[in-house]
Amino acid sequence: MTANPEFIPTSLLHNLKHNKVLHEHVILLTVKNLDLPQVMTDQRAEVAEVAPNIYRVTLRYGFMEMPNLPPALAQLQFESTGFDVSQASYFVSRELLVRSRPSHISRWRMALFLLMTKNATPITDFLRIPLDRVVELGVRIGI
């Protein structure tokens, strides 16, 4: 999963670095929330094959819709790849934000921002990804 469809997700790079393996089927997934209440079903998904068995998928949802990734991915056609959504693993990057020294942000703003970040709903819950299918690869980011 990646927020920016123009870049390779850090979770894929970390997986390659540590496990030295590229899976047989790779889907680079971006979920966009639009300023519309709902997105028409024929405009929900965009699929492009960027290399053999590597796909770039963009799913669009309106602000009144609740994304549910497994059923959305199950509806997509991947040109006879044998992709089975029930066997899919979701690689997610987890950024742990920490205060760096020296910081140009005031202490109270930093504390408020870190508290809000800590209390935010995890992306896996928001997108309704089954927890037993998630692989999180983390990185510490100093702000």
mmCIF file of N, CA and C in Angstrom:
data_model
loop_
_atom_site.group_PDB
_atom_site.id
_atom_site.type_symbol
_atom_site.label_atom_id
_atom_site.label_comp_id
_atom_site.label_asym_id
_atom_site.label_seq_id
_atom_site.Cartn_x
_atom_site.Cartn_y
_atom_site.Cartn_z
ATOM 1 N N MET A 1 0.844 -1.165 0.000
ATOM 2 C CA MET A 1 0.000 0.000 0.000
ATOM 3 C C MET A 1 0.890 1.228 0.000
ATOM 4 N N THR A 2 0.453 2.237 -0.752
ATOM 5 C CA THR A 2 1.223 3.466 -0.847
ATOM 6 C C THR A 2 0.289 4.656 -0.994
ATOM 7 N N ALA A 3 0.620 5.758 -0.339
ATOM 8 C CA ALA A 3 -0.191 6.968 -0.445
ATOM 9 C C ALA A 3 0.060 7.688 -1.767
ATOM 10 N N ASN A 4 1.278 7.593 -2.292
ATOM 11 C CA ASN A 4 1.636 8.267 -3.533
ATOM 12 C C ASN A 4 1.861 7.219 -4.623
ATOM 13 N N PRO A 5 0.978 7.169 -5.617
ATOM 14 C CA PRO A 5 1.111 6.130 -6.647
ATOM 15 C C PRO A 5 2.317 6.299 -7.566
ATOM 16 N N GLU A 6 3.025 7.402 -7.478
ATOM 17 C CA GLU A 6 4.188 7.635 -8.338
ATOM 18 C C GLU A 6 5.475 7.026 -7.768
ATOM 19 N N PHE A 7 5.440 6.599 -6.515
ATOM 20 C CA PHE A 7 6.636 6.075 -5.863
ATOM 21 C C PHE A 7 6.431 4.629 -5.435
ATOM 22 N N ILE A 8 7.521 3.928 -5.272
ATOM 23 C CA ILE A 8 7.492 2.571 -4.742
ATOM 24 C C ILE A 8 7.286 2.672 -3.232
ATOM 25 N N PRO A 9 6.355 1.898 -2.670
ATOM 26 C CA PRO A 9 6.115 1.984 -1.226
ATOM 27 C C PRO A 9 7.334 1.542 -0.417
ATOM 28 N N THR A 10 7.533 2.211 0.718
ATOM 29 C CA THR A 10 8.674 1.866 1.565
ATOM 30 C C THR A 10 8.547 0.450 2.108
ATOM 31 N N SER A 11 7.318 -0.029 2.298
ATOM 32 C CA SER A 11 7.148 -1.399 2.795
ATOM 33 C C SER A 11 7.695 -2.416 1.794
ATOM 34 N N LEU A 12 7.530 -2.161 0.489
ATOM 35 C CA LEU A 12 8.083 -3.057 -0.529
ATOM 36 C C LEU A 12 9.608 -2.992 -0.523
ATOM 37 N N LEU A 13 10.158 -1.801 -0.389
ATOM 38 C CA LEU A 13 11.615 -1.651 -0.351
ATOM 39 C C LEU A 13 12.207 -2.337 0.879
ATOM 40 N N HIS A 14 11.563 -2.182 2.053
ATOM 41 C CA HIS A 14 12.052 -2.843 3.263
ATOM 42 C C HIS A 14 11.944 -4.362 3.142
ATOM 43 N N ASN A 15 10.867 -4.845 2.525
ATOM 44 C CA ASN A 15 10.707 -6.286 2.337
ATOM 45 C C ASN A 15 11.812 -6.839 1.435
ATOM 46 N N LEU A 16 12.115 -6.118 0.366
ATOM 47 C CA LEU A 16 13.200 -6.538 -0.529
ATOM 48 C C LEU A 16 14.553 -6.516 0.184
ATOM 49 N N LYS A 17 14.772 -5.480 0.983
ATOM 50 C CA LYS A 17 16.047 -5.322 1.677
ATOM 51 C C LYS A 17 16.268 -6.427 2.710
ATOM 52 N N HIS A 18 15.248 -6.731 3.497
ATOM 53 C CA HIS A 18 15.419 -7.675 4.598
ATOM 54 C C HIS A 18 15.190 -9.128 4.198
ATOM 55 N N ASN A 19 14.195 -9.380 3.360
ATOM 56 C CA ASN A 19 13.861 -10.760 3.003
ATOM 57 C C ASN A 19 14.456 -11.197 1.668
ATOM 58 N N LYS A 20 14.908 -10.217 0.880
ATOM 59 C CA LYS A 20 15.525 -10.480 -0.422
ATOM 60 C C LYS A 20 14.637 -11.339 -1.321
ATOM 61 N N VAL A 21 13.350 -10.954 -1.373
ATOM 62 C CA VAL A 21 12.390 -11.686 -2.191
ATOM 63 C C VAL A 21 11.351 -10.705 -2.743
ATOM 64 N N LEU A 22 10.948 -10.962 -3.970
ATOM 65 C CA LEU A 22 9.838 -10.237 -4.585
ATOM 66 C C LEU A 22 8.756 -11.278 -4.854
ATOM 67 N N HIS A 23 7.585 -11.033 -4.366
ATOM 68 C CA HIS A 23 6.511 -12.010 -4.475
ATOM 69 C C HIS A 23 6.080 -12.210 -5.925
ATOM 70 N N GLU A 24 5.407 -13.323 -6.178
ATOM 71 C CA GLU A 24 4.996 -13.669 -7.537
ATOM 72 C C GLU A 24 4.026 -12.650 -8.121
ATOM 73 N N HIS A 25 3.100 -12.178 -7.310
ATOM 74 C CA HIS A 25 2.136 -11.155 -7.735
ATOM 75 C C HIS A 25 2.243 -9.976 -6.784
ATOM 76 N N VAL A 26 2.429 -8.771 -7.329
ATOM 77 C CA VAL A 26 2.562 -7.564 -6.517
ATOM 78 C C VAL A 26 1.516 -6.556 -6.988
ATOM 79 N N ILE A 27 0.770 -6.040 -6.031
ATOM 80 C CA ILE A 27 -0.205 -4.980 -6.324
ATOM 81 C C ILE A 27 0.194 -3.765 -5.512
ATOM 82 N N LEU A 28 0.527 -2.683 -6.194
ATOM 83 C CA LEU A 28 0.848 -1.417 -5.545
ATOM 84 C C LEU A 28 -0.476 -0.672 -5.404
ATOM 85 N N LEU A 29 -0.989 -0.593 -4.204
ATOM 86 C CA LEU A 29 -2.351 -0.121 -3.968
ATOM 87 C C LEU A 29 -2.367 1.262 -3.352
ATOM 88 N N THR A 30 -3.181 2.142 -3.946
ATOM 89 C CA THR A 30 -3.419 3.477 -3.417
ATOM 90 C C THR A 30 -4.914 3.651 -3.226
ATOM 91 N N VAL A 31 -5.303 4.129 -2.058
ATOM 92 C CA VAL A 31 -6.709 4.420 -1.780
ATOM 93 C C VAL A 31 -6.842 5.928 -1.664
ATOM 94 N N LYS A 32 -7.739 6.505 -2.478
ATOM 95 C CA LYS A 32 -7.961 7.952 -2.468
ATOM 96 C C LYS A 32 -9.359 8.254 -1.946
ATOM 97 N N ASN A 33 -9.426 9.216 -1.035
ATOM 98 C CA ASN A 33 -10.709 9.717 -0.561
ATOM 99 C C ASN A 33 -10.993 11.018 -1.288
ATOM 100 N N LEU A 34 -12.123 11.055 -1.978
ATOM 101 C CA LEU A 34 -12.467 12.210 -2.800
ATOM 102 C C LEU A 34 -13.426 13.141 -2.067
ATOM 103 N N ASP A 35 -13.589 14.339 -2.596
ATOM 104 C CA ASP A 35 -14.501 15.334 -2.029
ATOM 105 C C ASP A 35 -15.923 15.153 -2.547
ATOM 106 N N LEU A 36 -16.287 13.937 -2.880
ATOM 107 C CA LEU A 36 -17.632 13.598 -3.323
ATOM 108 C C LEU A 36 -18.255 12.684 -2.277
ATOM 109 N N PRO A 37 -19.587 12.719 -2.114
ATOM 110 C CA PRO A 37 -20.193 11.817 -1.130
ATOM 111 C C PRO A 37 -19.994 10.347 -1.485
ATOM 112 N N GLN A 38 -20.168 10.018 -2.768
ATOM 113 C CA GLN A 38 -20.015 8.635 -3.216
ATOM 114 C C GLN A 38 -19.354 8.619 -4.589
ATOM 115 N N VAL A 39 -18.690 7.517 -4.881
ATOM 116 C CA VAL A 39 -18.049 7.326 -6.174
ATOM 117 C C VAL A 39 -18.830 6.250 -6.915
ATOM 118 N N MET A 40 -19.117 6.494 -8.170
ATOM 119 C CA MET A 40 -19.824 5.508 -8.990
ATOM 120 C C MET A 40 -18.966 4.238 -9.080
ATOM 121 N N THR A 41 -19.608 3.091 -9.100
ATOM 122 C CA THR A 41 -18.864 1.828 -9.093
ATOM 123 C C THR A 41 -17.971 1.665 -10.317
ATOM 124 N N ASP A 42 -18.382 2.217 -11.465
ATOM 125 C CA ASP A 42 -17.546 2.094 -12.656
ATOM 126 C C ASP A 42 -16.333 3.030 -12.615
ATOM 127 N N GLN A 43 -16.307 3.960 -11.667
ATOM 128 C CA GLN A 43 -15.180 4.884 -11.524
ATOM 129 C C GLN A 43 -14.346 4.586 -10.275
ATOM 130 N N ARG A 44 -14.700 3.525 -9.557
ATOM 131 C CA ARG A 44 -14.041 3.225 -8.290
ATOM 132 C C ARG A 44 -12.589 2.786 -8.474
ATOM 133 N N ALA A 45 -12.317 1.927 -9.446
ATOM 134 C CA ALA A 45 -10.988 1.316 -9.542
ATOM 135 C C ALA A 45 -10.320 1.619 -10.869
ATOM 136 N N GLU A 46 -9.009 1.747 -10.782
ATOM 137 C CA GLU A 46 -8.158 1.890 -11.966
ATOM 138 C C GLU A 46 -7.005 0.910 -11.806
ATOM 139 N N VAL A 47 -6.820 0.050 -12.798
ATOM 140 C CA VAL A 47 -5.785 -0.981 -12.747
ATOM 141 C C VAL A 47 -4.860 -0.810 -13.942
ATOM 142 N N ALA A 48 -3.568 -0.815 -13.683
ATOM 143 C CA ALA A 48 -2.583 -0.737 -14.759
ATOM 144 C C ALA A 48 -1.456 -1.722 -14.458
ATOM 145 N N GLU A 49 -1.087 -2.510 -15.455
ATOM 146 C CA GLU A 49 0.035 -3.444 -15.299
ATOM 147 C C GLU A 49 1.312 -2.691 -15.641
ATOM 148 N N VAL A 50 2.200 -2.529 -14.663
ATOM 149 C CA VAL A 50 3.433 -1.770 -14.877
ATOM 150 C C VAL A 50 4.600 -2.676 -15.262
ATOM 151 N N ALA A 51 4.488 -3.954 -14.963
ATOM 152 C CA ALA A 51 5.477 -4.971 -15.336
ATOM 153 C C ALA A 51 4.753 -6.311 -15.234
ATOM 154 N N PRO A 52 5.347 -7.372 -15.763
ATOM 155 C CA PRO A 52 4.669 -8.672 -15.644
ATOM 156 C C PRO A 52 4.355 -9.017 -14.189
ATOM 157 N N ASN A 53 3.084 -9.234 -13.904
ATOM 158 C CA ASN A 53 2.569 -9.577 -12.575
ATOM 159 C C ASN A 53 2.774 -8.495 -11.519
ATOM 160 N N ILE A 54 3.019 -7.263 -11.930
ATOM 161 C CA ILE A 54 3.082 -6.122 -11.014
ATOM 162 C C ILE A 54 2.054 -5.104 -11.485
ATOM 163 N N TYR A 55 1.087 -4.828 -10.619
ATOM 164 C CA TYR A 55 -0.029 -3.951 -10.972
ATOM 165 C C TYR A 55 -0.056 -2.734 -10.068
ATOM 166 N N ARG A 56 -0.468 -1.618 -10.639
ATOM 167 C CA ARG A 56 -0.716 -0.396 -9.884
ATOM 168 C C ARG A 56 -2.231 -0.226 -9.849
ATOM 169 N N VAL A 57 -2.807 -0.254 -8.643
ATOM 170 C CA VAL A 57 -4.253 -0.162 -8.470
ATOM 171 C C VAL A 57 -4.572 1.088 -7.657
ATOM 172 N N THR A 58 -5.533 1.861 -8.146
ATOM 173 C CA THR A 58 -6.039 3.014 -7.415
ATOM 174 C C THR A 58 -7.518 2.792 -7.154
ATOM 175 N N LEU A 59 -7.897 2.829 -5.883
ATOM 176 C CA LEU A 59 -9.294 2.726 -5.491
ATOM 177 C C LEU A 59 -9.751 4.079 -4.981
ATOM 178 N N ARG A 60 -10.924 4.512 -5.421
ATOM 179 C CA ARG A 60 -11.461 5.816 -5.027
ATOM 180 C C ARG A 60 -12.742 5.629 -4.214
ATOM 181 N N TYR A 61 -12.833 6.406 -3.125
ATOM 182 C CA TYR A 61 -14.013 6.373 -2.270
ATOM 183 C C TYR A 61 -14.444 7.796 -1.963
ATOM 184 N N GLY A 62 -15.751 7.979 -1.797
ATOM 185 C CA GLY A 62 -16.287 9.264 -1.380
ATOM 186 C C GLY A 62 -16.216 9.402 0.129
ATOM 187 N N PHE A 63 -16.433 10.630 0.608
ATOM 188 C CA PHE A 63 -16.292 10.867 2.040
ATOM 189 C C PHE A 63 -17.401 10.228 2.874
ATOM 190 N N MET A 64 -18.501 9.800 2.243
ATOM 191 C CA MET A 64 -19.581 9.126 2.969
ATOM 192 C C MET A 64 -19.455 7.607 2.911
ATOM 193 N N GLU A 65 -18.456 7.097 2.239
ATOM 194 C CA GLU A 65 -18.293 5.655 2.063
ATOM 195 C C GLU A 65 -17.242 5.109 3.026
ATOM 196 N N MET A 66 -17.427 3.861 3.404
ATOM 197 C CA MET A 66 -16.459 3.168 4.250
ATOM 198 C C MET A 66 -15.718 2.151 3.385
ATOM 199 N N PRO A 67 -14.431 2.356 3.141
ATOM 200 C CA PRO A 67 -13.677 1.418 2.309
ATOM 201 C C PRO A 67 -13.621 0.024 2.942
ATOM 202 N N ASN A 68 -13.645 -0.974 2.082
ATOM 203 C CA ASN A 68 -13.495 -2.364 2.498
ATOM 204 C C ASN A 68 -12.650 -3.039 1.422
ATOM 205 N N LEU A 69 -11.351 -3.138 1.669
ATOM 206 C CA LEU A 69 -10.419 -3.562 0.628
ATOM 207 C C LEU A 69 -10.598 -4.977 0.104
ATOM 208 N N PRO A 70 -10.753 -6.006 0.923
ATOM 209 C CA PRO A 70 -10.856 -7.352 0.347
ATOM 210 C C PRO A 70 -11.967 -7.505 -0.693
ATOM 211 N N PRO A 71 -13.208 -7.068 -0.443
ATOM 212 C CA PRO A 71 -14.223 -7.191 -1.499
ATOM 213 C C PRO A 71 -13.914 -6.332 -2.723
ATOM 214 N N ALA A 72 -13.324 -5.143 -2.499
ATOM 215 C CA ALA A 72 -12.992 -4.276 -3.638
ATOM 216 C C ALA A 72 -11.935 -4.929 -4.524
ATOM 217 N N LEU A 73 -10.930 -5.546 -3.916
ATOM 218 C CA LEU A 73 -9.897 -6.219 -4.700
ATOM 219 C C LEU A 73 -10.425 -7.480 -5.373
ATOM 220 N N ALA A 74 -11.361 -8.156 -4.720
ATOM 221 C CA ALA A 74 -11.928 -9.382 -5.298
ATOM 222 C C ALA A 74 -12.693 -9.103 -6.587
ATOM 223 N N GLN A 75 -13.233 -7.889 -6.728
ATOM 224 C CA GLN A 75 -14.000 -7.528 -7.930
ATOM 225 C C GLN A 75 -13.108 -7.185 -9.118
ATOM 226 N N LEU A 76 -11.821 -6.960 -8.885
ATOM 227 C CA LEU A 76 -10.917 -6.569 -9.964
ATOM 228 C C LEU A 76 -10.448 -7.793 -10.740
ATOM 229 N N GLN A 77 -10.186 -7.592 -12.009
ATOM 230 C CA GLN A 77 -9.691 -8.661 -12.876
ATOM 231 C C GLN A 77 -8.202 -8.425 -13.134
ATOM 232 N N PHE A 78 -7.390 -9.443 -12.894
ATOM 233 C CA PHE A 78 -5.952 -9.333 -13.096
ATOM 234 C C PHE A 78 -5.466 -10.315 -14.159
ATOM 235 N N GLU A 79 -6.057 -10.270 -15.325
ATOM 236 C CA GLU A 79 -5.613 -11.019 -16.510
ATOM 237 C C GLU A 79 -5.035 -12.397 -16.193
ATOM 238 N N SER A 80 -5.849 -13.283 -15.715
ATOM 239 C CA SER A 80 -5.512 -14.690 -15.470
ATOM 240 C C SER A 80 -4.229 -14.888 -14.653
ATOM 241 N N THR A 81 -4.080 -14.117 -13.592
ATOM 242 C CA THR A 81 -2.892 -14.264 -12.749
ATOM 243 C C THR A 81 -3.094 -15.289 -11.651
ATOM 244 N N GLY A 82 -4.326 -15.683 -11.399
ATOM 245 C CA GLY A 82 -4.588 -16.600 -10.310
ATOM 246 C C GLY A 82 -4.587 -15.902 -8.959
ATOM 247 N N PHE A 83 -4.782 -14.594 -8.962
ATOM 248 C CA PHE A 83 -4.805 -13.821 -7.722
ATOM 249 C C PHE A 83 -6.018 -14.217 -6.887
ATOM 250 N N ASP A 84 -5.767 -14.584 -5.635
ATOM 251 C CA ASP A 84 -6.823 -14.970 -4.712
ATOM 252 C C ASP A 84 -6.778 -14.017 -3.523
ATOM 253 N N VAL A 85 -7.803 -13.158 -3.402
ATOM 254 C CA VAL A 85 -7.807 -12.135 -2.361
ATOM 255 C C VAL A 85 -7.799 -12.745 -0.963
ATOM 256 N N SER A 86 -8.325 -13.953 -0.805
ATOM 257 C CA SER A 86 -8.332 -14.581 0.518
ATOM 258 C C SER A 86 -6.929 -15.025 0.942
ATOM 259 N N GLN A 87 -6.004 -15.121 0.006
ATOM 260 C CA GLN A 87 -4.630 -15.508 0.306
ATOM 261 C C GLN A 87 -3.659 -14.320 0.261
ATOM 262 N N ALA A 88 -4.181 -13.125 0.006
ATOM 263 C CA ALA A 88 -3.329 -11.942 -0.139
ATOM 264 C C ALA A 88 -2.743 -11.510 1.200
ATOM 265 N N SER A 89 -1.520 -11.012 1.157
ATOM 266 C CA SER A 89 -0.884 -10.384 2.313
ATOM 267 C C SER A 89 -0.785 -8.895 2.020
ATOM 268 N N TYR A 90 -1.067 -8.095 3.017
ATOM 269 C CA TYR A 90 -1.053 -6.642 2.865
ATOM 270 C C TYR A 90 0.168 -6.103 3.597
ATOM 271 N N PHE A 91 1.110 -5.545 2.839
ATOM 272 C CA PHE A 91 2.311 -4.964 3.418
ATOM 273 C C PHE A 91 2.065 -3.478 3.629
ATOM 274 N N VAL A 92 2.196 -3.053 4.882
ATOM 275 C CA VAL A 92 1.875 -1.689 5.264
ATOM 276 C C VAL A 92 3.093 -1.070 5.935
ATOM 277 N N SER A 93 3.388 0.173 5.594
ATOM 278 C CA SER A 93 4.456 0.905 6.271
ATOM 279 C C SER A 93 3.884 1.553 7.523
ATOM 280 N N ARG A 94 4.608 1.453 8.610
ATOM 281 C CA ARG A 94 4.192 2.111 9.846
ATOM 282 C C ARG A 94 5.288 3.088 10.228
ATOM 283 N N GLU A 95 4.916 4.352 10.298
ATOM 284 C CA GLU A 95 5.875 5.389 10.676
ATOM 285 C C GLU A 95 5.702 5.699 12.155
ATOM 286 N N LEU A 96 6.766 5.576 12.909
ATOM 287 C CA LEU A 96 6.762 5.941 14.316
ATOM 288 C C LEU A 96 7.401 7.316 14.414
ATOM 289 N N LEU A 97 6.597 8.302 14.781
ATOM 290 C CA LEU A 97 7.077 9.668 14.870
ATOM 291 C C LEU A 97 7.693 9.910 16.237
ATOM 292 N N VAL A 98 8.891 10.452 16.254
ATOM 293 C CA VAL A 98 9.591 10.763 17.497
ATOM 294 C C VAL A 98 10.109 12.195 17.415
ATOM 295 N N ARG A 99 10.286 12.798 18.582
ATOM 296 C CA ARG A 99 10.811 14.164 18.640
ATOM 297 C C ARG A 99 12.311 14.132 18.382
ATOM 298 N N SER A 100 12.758 14.938 17.443
ATOM 299 C CA SER A 100 14.196 15.001 17.145
ATOM 300 C C SER A 100 14.805 16.220 17.832
ATOM 301 N N ARG A 101 16.085 16.193 17.976
ATOM 302 C CA ARG A 101 16.805 17.322 18.579
ATOM 303 C C ARG A 101 17.701 17.937 17.536
ATOM 304 N N PRO A 102 17.782 19.182 17.329
ATOM 305 C CA PRO A 102 16.862 20.193 17.843
ATOM 306 C C PRO A 102 15.597 20.238 16.975
ATOM 307 N N SER A 103 14.491 20.581 17.581
ATOM 308 C CA SER A 103 13.226 20.672 16.856
ATOM 309 C C SER A 103 12.817 22.137 16.747
ATOM 310 N N HIS A 104 12.268 22.491 15.612
ATOM 311 C CA HIS A 104 11.837 23.875 15.395
ATOM 312 C C HIS A 104 10.361 24.066 15.732
ATOM 313 N N ILE A 105 9.754 23.039 16.278
ATOM 314 C CA ILE A 105 8.349 23.097 16.660
ATOM 315 C C ILE A 105 8.272 23.254 18.170
ATOM 316 N N SER A 106 7.377 24.117 18.636
ATOM 317 C CA SER A 106 7.268 24.326 20.079
ATOM 318 C C SER A 106 6.859 23.032 20.780
ATOM 319 N N ARG A 107 7.224 22.925 22.045
ATOM 320 C CA ARG A 107 6.995 21.684 22.802
ATOM 321 C C ARG A 107 5.522 21.319 22.870
ATOM 322 N N TRP A 108 4.644 22.317 23.128
ATOM 323 C CA TRP A 108 3.232 21.994 23.285
ATOM 324 C C TRP A 108 2.620 21.546 21.962
ATOM 325 N N ARG A 109 3.059 22.134 20.857
ATOM 326 C CA ARG A 109 2.549 21.706 19.548
ATOM 327 C C ARG A 109 3.041 20.301 19.207
ATOM 328 N N MET A 110 4.294 20.029 19.515
ATOM 329 C CA MET A 110 4.841 18.698 19.269
ATOM 330 C C MET A 110 4.100 17.656 20.107
ATOM 331 N N ALA A 111 3.875 17.963 21.384
ATOM 332 C CA ALA A 111 3.168 17.028 22.261
ATOM 333 C C ALA A 111 1.742 16.785 21.763
ATOM 334 N N LEU A 112 1.054 17.835 21.341
ATOM 335 C CA LEU A 112 -0.307 17.693 20.817
ATOM 336 C C LEU A 112 -0.316 16.865 19.534
ATOM 337 N N PHE A 113 0.625 17.144 18.634
ATOM 338 C CA PHE A 113 0.693 16.408 17.375
ATOM 339 C C PHE A 113 0.986 14.924 17.615
ATOM 340 N N LEU A 114 1.935 14.618 18.485
ATOM 341 C CA LEU A 114 2.270 13.225 18.775
ATOM 342 C C LEU A 114 1.106 12.510 19.459
ATOM 343 N N LEU A 115 0.362 13.207 20.331
ATOM 344 C CA LEU A 115 -0.812 12.618 20.970
ATOM 345 C C LEU A 115 -1.890 12.310 19.931
ATOM 346 N N MET A 116 -2.135 13.237 19.013
ATOM 347 C CA MET A 116 -3.140 13.014 17.967
ATOM 348 C C MET A 116 -2.722 11.855 17.061
ATOM 349 N N THR A 117 -1.456 11.774 16.732
ATOM 350 C CA THR A 117 -0.955 10.691 15.889
ATOM 351 C C THR A 117 -1.116 9.348 16.591
ATOM 352 N N LYS A 118 -0.811 9.317 17.867
ATOM 353 C CA LYS A 118 -0.912 8.083 18.639
ATOM 354 C C LYS A 118 -2.359 7.603 18.743
ATOM 355 N N ASN A 119 -3.309 8.528 18.819
ATOM 356 C CA ASN A 119 -4.719 8.182 18.990
ATOM 357 C C ASN A 119 -5.474 8.011 17.674
ATOM 358 N N ALA A 120 -4.815 8.182 16.552
ATOM 359 C CA ALA A 120 -5.483 8.042 15.250
ATOM 360 C C ALA A 120 -5.841 6.583 14.996
ATOM 361 N N THR A 121 -6.916 6.378 14.239
ATOM 362 C CA THR A 121 -7.341 5.031 13.863
ATOM 363 C C THR A 121 -6.302 4.416 12.931
ATOM 364 N N PRO A 122 -5.859 3.204 13.199
ATOM 365 C CA PRO A 122 -4.902 2.553 12.290
ATOM 366 C C PRO A 122 -5.510 2.376 10.894
ATOM 367 N N ILE A 123 -4.693 2.525 9.882
ATOM 368 C CA ILE A 123 -5.162 2.419 8.499
ATOM 369 C C ILE A 123 -5.737 1.032 8.217
ATOM 370 N N THR A 124 -5.227 0.024 8.879
ATOM 371 C CA THR A 124 -5.742 -1.325 8.664
ATOM 372 C C THR A 124 -7.181 -1.464 9.158
ATOM 373 N N ASP A 125 -7.530 -0.771 10.237
ATOM 374 C CA ASP A 125 -8.915 -0.772 10.719
ATOM 375 C C ASP A 125 -9.813 0.020 9.785
ATOM 376 N N PHE A 126 -9.342 1.188 9.349
ATOM 377 C CA PHE A 126 -10.139 2.047 8.470
ATOM 378 C C PHE A 126 -10.464 1.348 7.152
ATOM 379 N N LEU A 127 -9.508 0.611 6.610
ATOM 380 C CA LEU A 127 -9.702 -0.058 5.323
ATOM 381 C C LEU A 127 -10.255 -1.472 5.467
ATOM 382 N N ARG A 128 -10.508 -1.900 6.697
ATOM 383 C CA ARG A 128 -11.090 -3.215 7.012
ATOM 384 C C ARG A 128 -10.257 -4.376 6.465
ATOM 385 N N ILE A 129 -8.972 -4.279 6.664
ATOM 386 C CA ILE A 129 -8.068 -5.345 6.232
ATOM 387 C C ILE A 129 -8.014 -6.385 7.343
ATOM 388 N N PRO A 130 -8.163 -7.665 7.026
ATOM 389 C CA PRO A 130 -8.072 -8.694 8.069
ATOM 390 C C PRO A 130 -6.706 -8.656 8.751
ATOM 391 N N LEU A 131 -6.712 -8.607 10.070
ATOM 392 C CA LEU A 131 -5.461 -8.457 10.820
ATOM 393 C C LEU A 131 -4.498 -9.619 10.623
ATOM 394 N N ASP A 132 -5.018 -10.810 10.344
ATOM 395 C CA ASP A 132 -4.127 -11.946 10.138
ATOM 396 C C ASP A 132 -3.482 -11.951 8.755
ATOM 397 N N ARG A 133 -3.791 -10.957 7.920
ATOM 398 C CA ARG A 133 -3.212 -10.849 6.582
ATOM 399 C C ARG A 133 -2.265 -9.647 6.462
ATOM 400 N N VAL A 134 -2.017 -8.921 7.563
ATOM 401 C CA VAL A 134 -1.236 -7.685 7.531
ATOM 402 C C VAL A 134 0.198 -7.937 7.976
ATOM 403 N N VAL A 135 1.140 -7.364 7.218
ATOM 404 C CA VAL A 135 2.557 -7.343 7.577
ATOM 405 C C VAL A 135 2.955 -5.886 7.674
ATOM 406 N N GLU A 136 3.358 -5.439 8.869
ATOM 407 C CA GLU A 136 3.747 -4.048 9.057
ATOM 408 C C GLU A 136 5.264 -3.945 9.124
ATOM 409 N N LEU A 137 5.799 -3.043 8.337
ATOM 410 C CA LEU A 137 7.231 -2.768 8.349
ATOM 411 C C LEU A 137 7.389 -1.318 8.771
ATOM 412 N N GLY A 138 8.142 -1.082 9.844
ATOM 413 C CA GLY A 138 8.185 0.251 10.412
ATOM 414 C C GLY A 138 9.485 0.995 10.222
ATOM 415 N N VAL A 139 9.365 2.293 10.402
ATOM 416 C CA VAL A 139 10.514 3.185 10.335
ATOM 417 C C VAL A 139 10.284 4.326 11.339
ATOM 418 N N ARG A 140 11.343 4.745 11.996
ATOM 419 C CA ARG A 140 11.251 5.869 12.940
ATOM 420 C C ARG A 140 11.550 7.154 12.180
ATOM 421 N N ILE A 141 10.687 8.143 12.374
ATOM 422 C CA ILE A 141 10.852 9.425 11.692
ATOM 423 C C ILE A 141 10.957 10.514 12.763
ATOM 424 N N GLY A 142 12.041 11.243 12.750
ATOM 425 C CA GLY A 142 12.237 12.345 13.698
ATOM 426 C C GLY A 142 11.638 13.627 13.148
ATOM 427 N N ILE A 143 10.815 14.286 13.977
ATOM 428 C CA ILE A 143 10.223 15.574 13.568
ATOM 429 C C ILE A 143 10.574 16.643 14.578
#
